[in-house]
Short mmCIF file of C-alpha atoms and ligand atoms in Angstrom, two decimals:
data_model
loop_
_atom_site.label_atom_id
_atom_site.label_comp_id
_atom_site.label_asym_id
_atom_site.label_seq_id
_atom_site.Cartn_x
_atom_site.Cartn_y
_atom_site.Cartn_z
CA MET A 1 -19.49 -102.38 10.74
CA THR A 2 -22.42 -102.46 8.34
CA SER A 3 -23.75 -99.24 6.87
CA PRO A 4 -26.96 -97.87 8.33
CA PRO A 5 -30.04 -98.01 6.08
CA LEU A 6 -30.31 -94.23 6.17
CA ARG A 7 -27.40 -91.84 6.20
CA ARG A 8 -27.19 -88.46 7.80
CA GLN A 9 -27.23 -85.53 5.45
CA SER A 10 -23.65 -84.63 4.83
CA PRO A 11 -22.56 -81.00 5.05
CA LEU A 12 -20.03 -81.77 2.34
CA THR A 13 -21.94 -83.99 -0.01
CA SER A 14 -25.62 -83.16 0.23
CA ASN A 15 -27.44 -81.73 -2.76
CA SER A 16 -29.20 -78.40 -2.91
CA SER A 17 -32.46 -79.50 -1.31
CA PRO A 18 -31.67 -81.90 1.51
CA ASP A 19 -34.57 -83.20 3.52
CA PRO A 20 -34.27 -82.10 7.15
CA PHE A 21 -36.53 -84.95 8.21
CA LEU A 22 -34.03 -87.42 6.82
CA PHE A 23 -31.37 -85.88 9.01
CA GLU A 24 -33.60 -85.99 12.08
CA PHE A 25 -34.57 -89.57 11.43
CA SER A 26 -31.07 -90.76 10.70
CA HIS A 27 -29.82 -88.90 13.78
CA GLU A 28 -31.95 -91.29 15.82
CA ILE A 29 -30.80 -94.23 13.72
CA GLY A 30 -27.25 -93.11 14.51
CA HIS A 31 -27.71 -94.20 18.11
CA PHE A 32 -28.03 -97.79 16.94
CA TYR A 33 -25.08 -97.61 14.56
CA LEU A 34 -22.44 -96.52 16.98
CA MET A 35 -19.11 -95.49 15.57
CA HIS A 36 -15.99 -94.67 17.55
CA LEU A 37 -13.99 -91.66 16.46
CA LEU A 38 -10.72 -90.15 17.64
CA GLY A 39 -10.55 -86.36 17.82
CA ILE A 40 -7.44 -84.18 18.04
CA ASP A 41 -8.03 -80.54 18.89
CA ILE A 42 -4.89 -78.47 18.37
CA GLY A 43 -5.27 -75.21 20.29
CA GLY A 44 -2.96 -72.31 21.09
CA THR A 45 -1.11 -73.77 24.06
CA LYS A 46 -2.68 -77.22 24.42
CA THR A 47 -3.75 -80.18 22.33
CA ALA A 48 -6.65 -82.36 23.43
CA ALA A 49 -7.04 -85.94 22.24
CA CYS A 50 -10.48 -87.44 22.74
CA VAL A 51 -12.42 -90.58 21.96
CA GLY A 52 -16.10 -90.20 21.18
CA THR A 53 -19.01 -91.50 19.20
CA ASN A 54 -20.92 -90.42 16.12
CA ASP A 55 -23.82 -89.25 18.29
CA GLY A 56 -21.62 -86.75 20.09
CA GLU A 57 -20.71 -88.52 23.30
CA VAL A 58 -17.15 -87.85 24.48
CA LEU A 59 -15.93 -91.02 26.23
CA ALA A 60 -12.47 -89.86 27.28
CA SER A 61 -10.14 -86.93 26.78
CA GLN A 62 -6.45 -86.26 27.44
CA ARG A 63 -4.50 -83.02 27.15
CA ILE A 64 -0.91 -82.24 26.38
CA SER A 65 0.71 -78.83 26.63
CA MET A 66 2.39 -77.25 23.63
CA SER A 67 5.19 -74.74 23.56
CA ALA A 68 6.52 -72.61 20.75
CA SER A 69 9.82 -74.52 20.90
CA ASP A 70 8.27 -78.01 20.44
CA SER A 71 9.78 -79.95 17.56
CA ILE A 72 7.17 -81.73 15.48
CA GLU A 73 8.84 -85.08 16.30
CA ASP A 74 8.55 -84.51 20.07
CA TYR A 75 5.02 -83.27 19.65
CA CYS A 76 3.94 -86.35 17.67
CA GLY A 77 5.45 -88.64 20.32
CA ARG A 78 3.46 -86.98 23.09
CA LEU A 79 0.34 -86.85 20.91
CA GLU A 80 0.54 -90.60 20.32
CA GLU A 81 0.81 -91.16 24.06
CA ALA A 82 -2.21 -88.90 24.78
CA CYS A 83 -4.32 -90.68 22.13
CA SER A 84 -3.38 -94.09 23.55
CA LEU A 85 -4.29 -92.97 27.07
CA ALA A 86 -7.65 -91.60 25.87
CA LEU A 87 -8.34 -94.87 24.04
CA SER A 88 -7.62 -97.02 27.10
CA GLU A 89 -9.58 -94.68 29.38
CA SER A 90 -12.56 -94.95 27.03
CA GLY A 91 -12.48 -98.74 27.20
CA THR A 92 -11.96 -99.08 23.47
CA ASN A 93 -8.96 -99.49 21.18
CA ILE A 94 -7.63 -98.11 17.93
CA GLU A 95 -8.98 -101.07 15.92
CA SER A 96 -12.55 -99.99 16.68
CA VAL A 97 -11.92 -96.36 15.67
CA GLN A 98 -13.43 -95.55 12.29
CA ALA A 99 -11.58 -92.30 11.62
CA ILE A 100 -9.55 -89.51 13.17
CA GLY A 101 -10.46 -85.82 12.96
CA ILE A 102 -8.08 -82.93 13.56
CA SER A 103 -9.27 -79.41 14.33
CA ALA A 104 -6.49 -76.82 14.18
CA PRO A 105 -6.02 -73.08 13.80
CA GLY A 106 -5.38 -71.85 10.27
CA PRO A 107 -3.84 -71.25 7.92
CA LEU A 108 -4.07 -74.87 6.82
CA ASP A 109 -5.12 -76.86 3.78
CA PRO A 110 -7.68 -79.59 4.49
CA ARG A 111 -7.17 -81.12 1.04
CA THR A 112 -3.44 -81.67 1.35
CA GLY A 113 -3.60 -82.18 5.13
CA ILE A 114 -0.96 -79.55 5.81
CA LEU A 115 -0.65 -77.01 8.64
CA ILE A 116 0.78 -74.12 6.64
CA SER A 117 2.00 -71.85 9.41
CA PRO A 118 0.57 -72.59 12.89
CA PRO A 119 0.31 -69.23 14.72
CA ASN A 120 1.70 -70.52 18.01
CA ASN A 121 4.52 -72.64 16.61
CA PRO A 122 6.74 -70.31 14.60
CA GLY A 123 9.18 -73.15 13.85
CA TRP A 124 6.54 -75.24 12.09
CA HIS A 125 6.05 -74.64 8.38
CA ASN A 126 4.00 -76.80 6.02
CA VAL A 127 3.64 -79.60 8.58
CA PRO A 128 1.98 -82.66 6.92
CA ILE A 129 -0.06 -83.37 10.04
CA VAL A 130 -2.51 -85.76 8.34
CA THR A 131 0.31 -87.96 7.02
CA LEU A 132 2.07 -87.89 10.39
CA VAL A 133 -1.06 -88.96 12.29
CA GLN A 134 -1.86 -91.60 9.66
CA LYS A 135 1.61 -93.06 10.25
CA LEU A 136 0.91 -93.24 13.99
CA PHE A 137 -2.45 -94.99 13.78
CA ASP A 138 -3.03 -96.26 10.22
CA LYS A 139 -6.57 -94.83 10.09
CA PRO A 140 -8.26 -92.28 7.81
CA VAL A 141 -7.44 -88.77 9.07
CA TYR A 142 -9.40 -85.60 8.26
CA LEU A 143 -8.16 -82.07 8.93
CA GLU A 144 -10.34 -78.97 9.28
CA ASN A 145 -9.70 -75.46 10.57
CA ASP A 146 -11.11 -74.81 14.03
CA ALA A 147 -13.88 -72.43 12.95
CA ASN A 148 -15.14 -74.81 10.25
CA ALA A 149 -14.86 -77.78 12.62
CA ALA A 150 -16.88 -75.88 15.25
CA ALA A 151 -19.59 -75.17 12.66
CA LEU A 152 -19.63 -78.89 11.79
CA ALA A 153 -19.88 -79.76 15.50
CA GLU A 154 -22.96 -77.55 15.82
CA TYR A 155 -24.33 -79.06 12.60
CA TRP A 156 -23.99 -82.64 13.83
CA PHE A 157 -24.29 -82.37 17.61
CA GLY A 158 -25.71 -78.96 18.60
CA ASP A 159 -29.20 -77.98 19.76
CA TYR A 160 -30.02 -76.87 16.18
CA HIS A 161 -28.34 -79.82 14.47
CA GLY A 162 -29.15 -80.30 10.84
CA THR A 163 -29.77 -76.59 10.13
CA GLN A 164 -29.01 -76.24 6.43
CA ASN A 165 -28.00 -72.56 6.31
CA MET A 166 -25.93 -71.55 9.29
CA ALA A 167 -22.71 -69.96 10.44
CA TYR A 168 -20.59 -70.36 13.53
CA LEU A 169 -18.55 -67.29 14.52
CA THR A 170 -15.67 -67.94 16.92
CA PHE A 171 -15.89 -64.48 18.61
CA SER A 172 -12.94 -65.31 20.83
CA THR A 173 -9.38 -63.92 20.84
CA GLY A 174 -9.93 -63.52 17.09
CA MET A 175 -12.93 -63.71 14.80
CA GLY A 176 -13.37 -66.52 12.29
CA ALA A 177 -16.38 -68.29 10.85
CA GLY A 178 -17.48 -71.67 9.59
CA ILE A 179 -20.30 -71.33 7.07
CA ILE A 180 -22.72 -74.04 5.98
CA ALA A 181 -24.94 -73.05 3.04
CA ASN A 182 -27.59 -75.33 1.57
CA GLY A 183 -26.21 -78.11 3.76
CA ARG A 184 -22.64 -77.74 2.50
CA LEU A 185 -19.58 -76.47 4.33
CA ILE A 186 -18.20 -73.57 2.30
CA GLN A 187 -14.43 -73.96 1.95
CA GLY A 188 -13.81 -71.77 -1.09
CA ALA A 189 -11.22 -71.85 -3.88
CA ASN A 190 -8.26 -72.46 -1.57
CA ALA A 191 -9.86 -73.12 1.81
CA MET A 192 -9.91 -69.43 2.79
CA ALA A 193 -13.70 -69.06 3.05
CA GLY A 194 -15.21 -67.81 6.28
CA GLU A 195 -12.58 -65.18 7.11
CA ILE A 196 -15.30 -62.84 8.33
CA GLY A 197 -12.93 -61.26 10.85
CA HIS A 198 -10.94 -59.75 8.00
CA HIS A 199 -13.71 -58.20 5.98
CA THR A 200 -13.41 -54.42 6.11
CA LEU A 201 -15.87 -52.40 8.18
CA ASP A 202 -13.99 -49.09 7.85
CA PRO A 203 -10.88 -48.55 5.69
CA ASN A 204 -9.91 -45.71 8.05
CA GLY A 205 -10.33 -47.93 11.10
CA PRO A 206 -7.72 -49.32 13.51
CA LYS A 207 -4.90 -51.53 12.28
CA CYS A 208 -5.65 -55.25 12.32
CA ALA A 209 -3.21 -58.03 13.27
CA CYS A 210 -3.35 -59.08 9.59
CA GLY A 211 -1.77 -55.76 8.58
CA ARG A 212 -4.86 -54.20 6.99
CA PHE A 213 -7.08 -51.50 8.49
CA GLY A 214 -10.61 -51.54 9.86
CA CYS A 215 -11.15 -55.32 9.70
CA MET A 216 -14.04 -56.65 11.80
CA GLU A 217 -11.53 -58.46 14.03
CA ALA A 218 -9.80 -55.15 14.84
CA TYR A 219 -13.08 -54.04 16.44
CA VAL A 220 -14.38 -57.23 18.06
CA GLY A 221 -11.51 -59.74 18.42
CA GLY A 222 -10.89 -60.29 22.14
CA ARG A 223 -7.11 -59.97 21.90
CA THR A 224 -7.11 -56.72 19.90
CA VAL A 225 -9.90 -55.13 21.93
CA THR A 226 -8.17 -55.92 25.22
CA GLU A 227 -4.80 -54.67 23.95
CA ARG A 228 -6.38 -51.39 22.82
CA ILE A 229 -8.06 -50.90 26.20
CA ARG A 230 -4.78 -51.54 28.06
CA GLU A 231 -3.03 -49.04 25.81
CA ARG A 232 -5.70 -46.34 26.25
CA VAL A 233 -5.79 -46.83 30.02
CA THR A 234 -2.00 -46.53 30.18
CA THR A 235 -1.39 -43.63 27.79
CA ALA A 236 -4.50 -41.53 28.47
CA ASN A 237 -4.41 -42.12 32.22
CA ILE A 238 -8.10 -43.05 32.21
CA SER A 239 -9.95 -43.68 35.44
CA THR A 240 -11.77 -47.01 35.18
CA SER A 241 -12.87 -49.77 37.54
CA MET A 242 -10.97 -52.18 35.28
CA LEU A 243 -7.80 -50.91 36.96
CA GLU A 244 -9.11 -51.94 40.38
CA LEU A 245 -10.08 -55.36 39.02
CA ALA A 246 -6.53 -55.66 37.66
CA ALA A 247 -4.94 -54.66 41.00
CA GLY A 248 -3.77 -51.35 39.54
CA ASP A 249 -1.78 -52.85 36.67
CA PRO A 250 -3.18 -51.95 33.20
CA ALA A 251 -1.18 -54.83 31.68
CA LYS A 252 -3.31 -57.27 33.69
CA ILE A 253 -6.67 -56.07 32.33
CA ASP A 254 -8.39 -58.93 30.54
CA HIS A 255 -11.64 -59.37 28.61
CA ARG A 256 -13.57 -60.73 31.59
CA MET A 257 -12.63 -57.59 33.58
CA PHE A 258 -13.78 -55.48 30.63
CA ALA A 259 -17.16 -57.26 30.73
CA GLN A 260 -17.41 -56.96 34.52
CA ALA A 261 -16.67 -53.22 34.43
CA THR A 262 -19.34 -52.82 31.74
CA ARG A 263 -21.86 -54.63 33.94
CA ASP A 264 -20.86 -52.35 36.83
CA GLY A 265 -21.63 -49.27 34.71
CA ASP A 266 -18.05 -48.01 34.41
CA ALA A 267 -18.34 -45.18 31.85
CA PHE A 268 -15.14 -45.98 29.91
CA ALA A 269 -15.94 -49.71 29.73
CA VAL A 270 -19.58 -49.09 28.75
CA ALA A 271 -18.52 -46.85 25.83
CA ALA A 272 -15.87 -49.34 24.64
CA TRP A 273 -18.32 -52.26 24.92
CA ASP A 274 -20.92 -50.30 22.94
CA GLU A 275 -18.36 -49.64 20.20
CA MET A 276 -17.47 -53.34 20.09
CA ILE A 277 -21.10 -54.47 19.84
CA GLU A 278 -21.87 -51.85 17.19
CA HIS A 279 -19.20 -53.36 14.94
CA LEU A 280 -20.26 -56.89 15.82
CA ALA A 281 -23.78 -55.98 14.69
CA MET A 282 -22.41 -54.48 11.47
CA GLY A 283 -20.32 -57.57 10.66
CA VAL A 284 -23.02 -60.09 11.55
CA GLY A 285 -25.54 -57.94 9.67
CA ASN A 286 -23.34 -58.07 6.55
CA LEU A 287 -23.21 -61.86 6.84
CA ILE A 288 -27.00 -62.07 7.16
CA MET A 289 -27.49 -59.92 4.06
CA ILE A 290 -25.04 -62.01 2.02
CA LEU A 291 -25.94 -65.50 3.23
CA ASN A 292 -29.59 -65.29 4.39
CA PRO A 293 -28.90 -67.90 7.09
CA GLU A 294 -31.41 -69.54 9.41
CA LEU A 295 -28.93 -69.60 12.27
CA ILE A 296 -25.87 -67.73 13.46
CA LEU A 297 -24.09 -69.05 16.53
CA LEU A 298 -21.56 -66.94 18.40
CA GLY A 299 -18.63 -68.46 20.28
CA THR A 300 -16.60 -67.77 23.40
CA ILE A 301 -17.38 -64.15 24.34
CA ALA A 302 -21.13 -64.56 23.69
CA VAL A 303 -21.13 -67.83 25.66
CA HIS A 304 -19.33 -66.21 28.62
CA GLU A 305 -21.14 -62.88 28.69
CA GLY A 306 -24.64 -63.87 27.51
CA ASP A 307 -27.11 -60.97 27.52
CA LEU A 308 -24.34 -58.40 27.83
CA VAL A 309 -23.62 -59.32 24.19
CA MET A 310 -26.94 -60.60 22.90
CA LYS A 311 -29.29 -57.83 24.07
CA PRO A 312 -27.48 -54.84 22.56
CA LEU A 313 -26.53 -56.90 19.50
CA MET A 314 -30.17 -57.66 18.72
CA GLU A 315 -31.07 -53.98 19.17
CA LYS A 316 -28.28 -52.70 16.94
CA ILE A 317 -28.41 -55.30 14.18
CA ARG A 318 -31.70 -54.02 12.73
CA LYS A 319 -29.75 -51.03 11.38
CA TYR A 320 -27.63 -53.32 9.23
CA THR A 321 -30.16 -55.81 7.87
CA TRP A 322 -33.48 -56.05 6.09
CA SER A 323 -36.21 -57.26 8.42
CA TRP A 324 -37.10 -60.14 6.05
CA SER A 325 -33.57 -61.49 6.35
CA LEU A 326 -33.17 -60.80 10.06
CA ASP A 327 -36.56 -62.23 11.01
CA ALA A 328 -35.62 -65.53 9.31
CA CYS A 329 -32.44 -65.84 11.35
CA ARG A 330 -31.95 -67.04 14.91
CA ILE A 331 -28.85 -65.51 16.52
CA ALA A 332 -27.65 -67.25 19.68
CA PRO A 333 -24.55 -68.22 21.66
CA SER A 334 -22.96 -71.57 20.77
CA THR A 335 -24.99 -74.47 22.17
CA LEU A 336 -22.13 -76.86 22.93
CA GLY A 337 -20.33 -74.92 25.67
CA PRO A 338 -17.11 -76.46 26.98
CA ARG A 339 -17.68 -79.62 24.91
CA LEU A 340 -17.22 -77.69 21.66
CA ALA A 341 -13.46 -78.18 21.16
CA ASN A 342 -13.60 -81.97 21.51
CA LEU A 343 -16.78 -82.22 19.44
CA ALA A 344 -15.25 -80.06 16.69
CA ALA A 345 -12.47 -82.61 16.20
CA LEU A 346 -14.97 -85.49 16.27
CA ALA A 347 -17.17 -83.61 13.78
CA ALA A 348 -14.21 -83.31 11.39
CA ALA A 349 -13.83 -87.10 11.58
CA LEU A 350 -17.56 -87.77 11.17
CA THR A 351 -17.82 -85.41 8.19
CA GLY A 352 -14.84 -87.14 6.60
CA CYS A 353 -16.52 -90.53 7.07
CA VAL A 354 -19.79 -89.31 5.54
CA GLN A 355 -17.91 -87.74 2.64
CA GLU A 356 -16.05 -90.98 2.00
CA GLY A 357 -19.30 -92.96 2.29
CA SER A 358 -17.96 -95.07 5.15
CA PHE A 359 -20.94 -94.15 7.32
ZN1 ZN B 401 -7.55 -58.23 9.38
#
């Protein structure tokens, strides 16, 4: 494939003053210089393999389940099969694939291509996933953590693609962020940048899964918030409509029930939701004051619950920001919806290609 006359601005290689028009123009050019990419999205309990293009079209996708007892050898065998199926379903083949992108939960090291300690596979330590996938397909392979890959997906394929100063916040079971500043993905000294969920909002706050106290994630992470609600409902014998939604079993209360009870005006749920959004506003406000971004996109919970998150967030956040900074920043739910996971893996591949100059 010949190189296009104009390249997209690269989030990893662009200089301090990239020209947004160049990105817009080359985005159109990209339609004529079609590149096939293979994406591997490693999640908590599933891995998705997809084939797509550099303009964000997903042509085919296959899923495999993962269990904590999977050996890496078994996993790689099933992954190869899923990739092959996705390739044949897409009507293409591995020869026409330019690069492979892997999006995976941290901790990982994108420079060495190693999954350090995957949270859902306790038996895996320092897995050289990039080398393993390279052995399967003999193609360039690029690894990125899921929050960074999601930010890159929004950068390349989202409604606000090409925004030079932006952050994507996962706002899901946990809270992570991918940050792009002056058109560059911020990875940090040892790829630990963007851990917004573990910046401290109150040193006397609740214990976080990371072992510290008062982290943002301890207040807004879906898993921790839901666990705390279950515990309070059980131990304090609280009357709440969440119990009816969970058929009387506090252990079955989930985040969607929490949101539903809040919508229904349940007093306990409303107070807990308000506390969650207050801390979300504080954390996002801190990010705005530090980064001065043009765009902050919020993931899963904001996508699912919409105005139940966005309206109170926008009211509360003024307390934690200067108006000059806040007024320059659009805050919105993620624009890619259910396509995000696949596109995140494809974005990791595309960014790798741009960085290597092969696109
Ligand atoms: Zn923490």
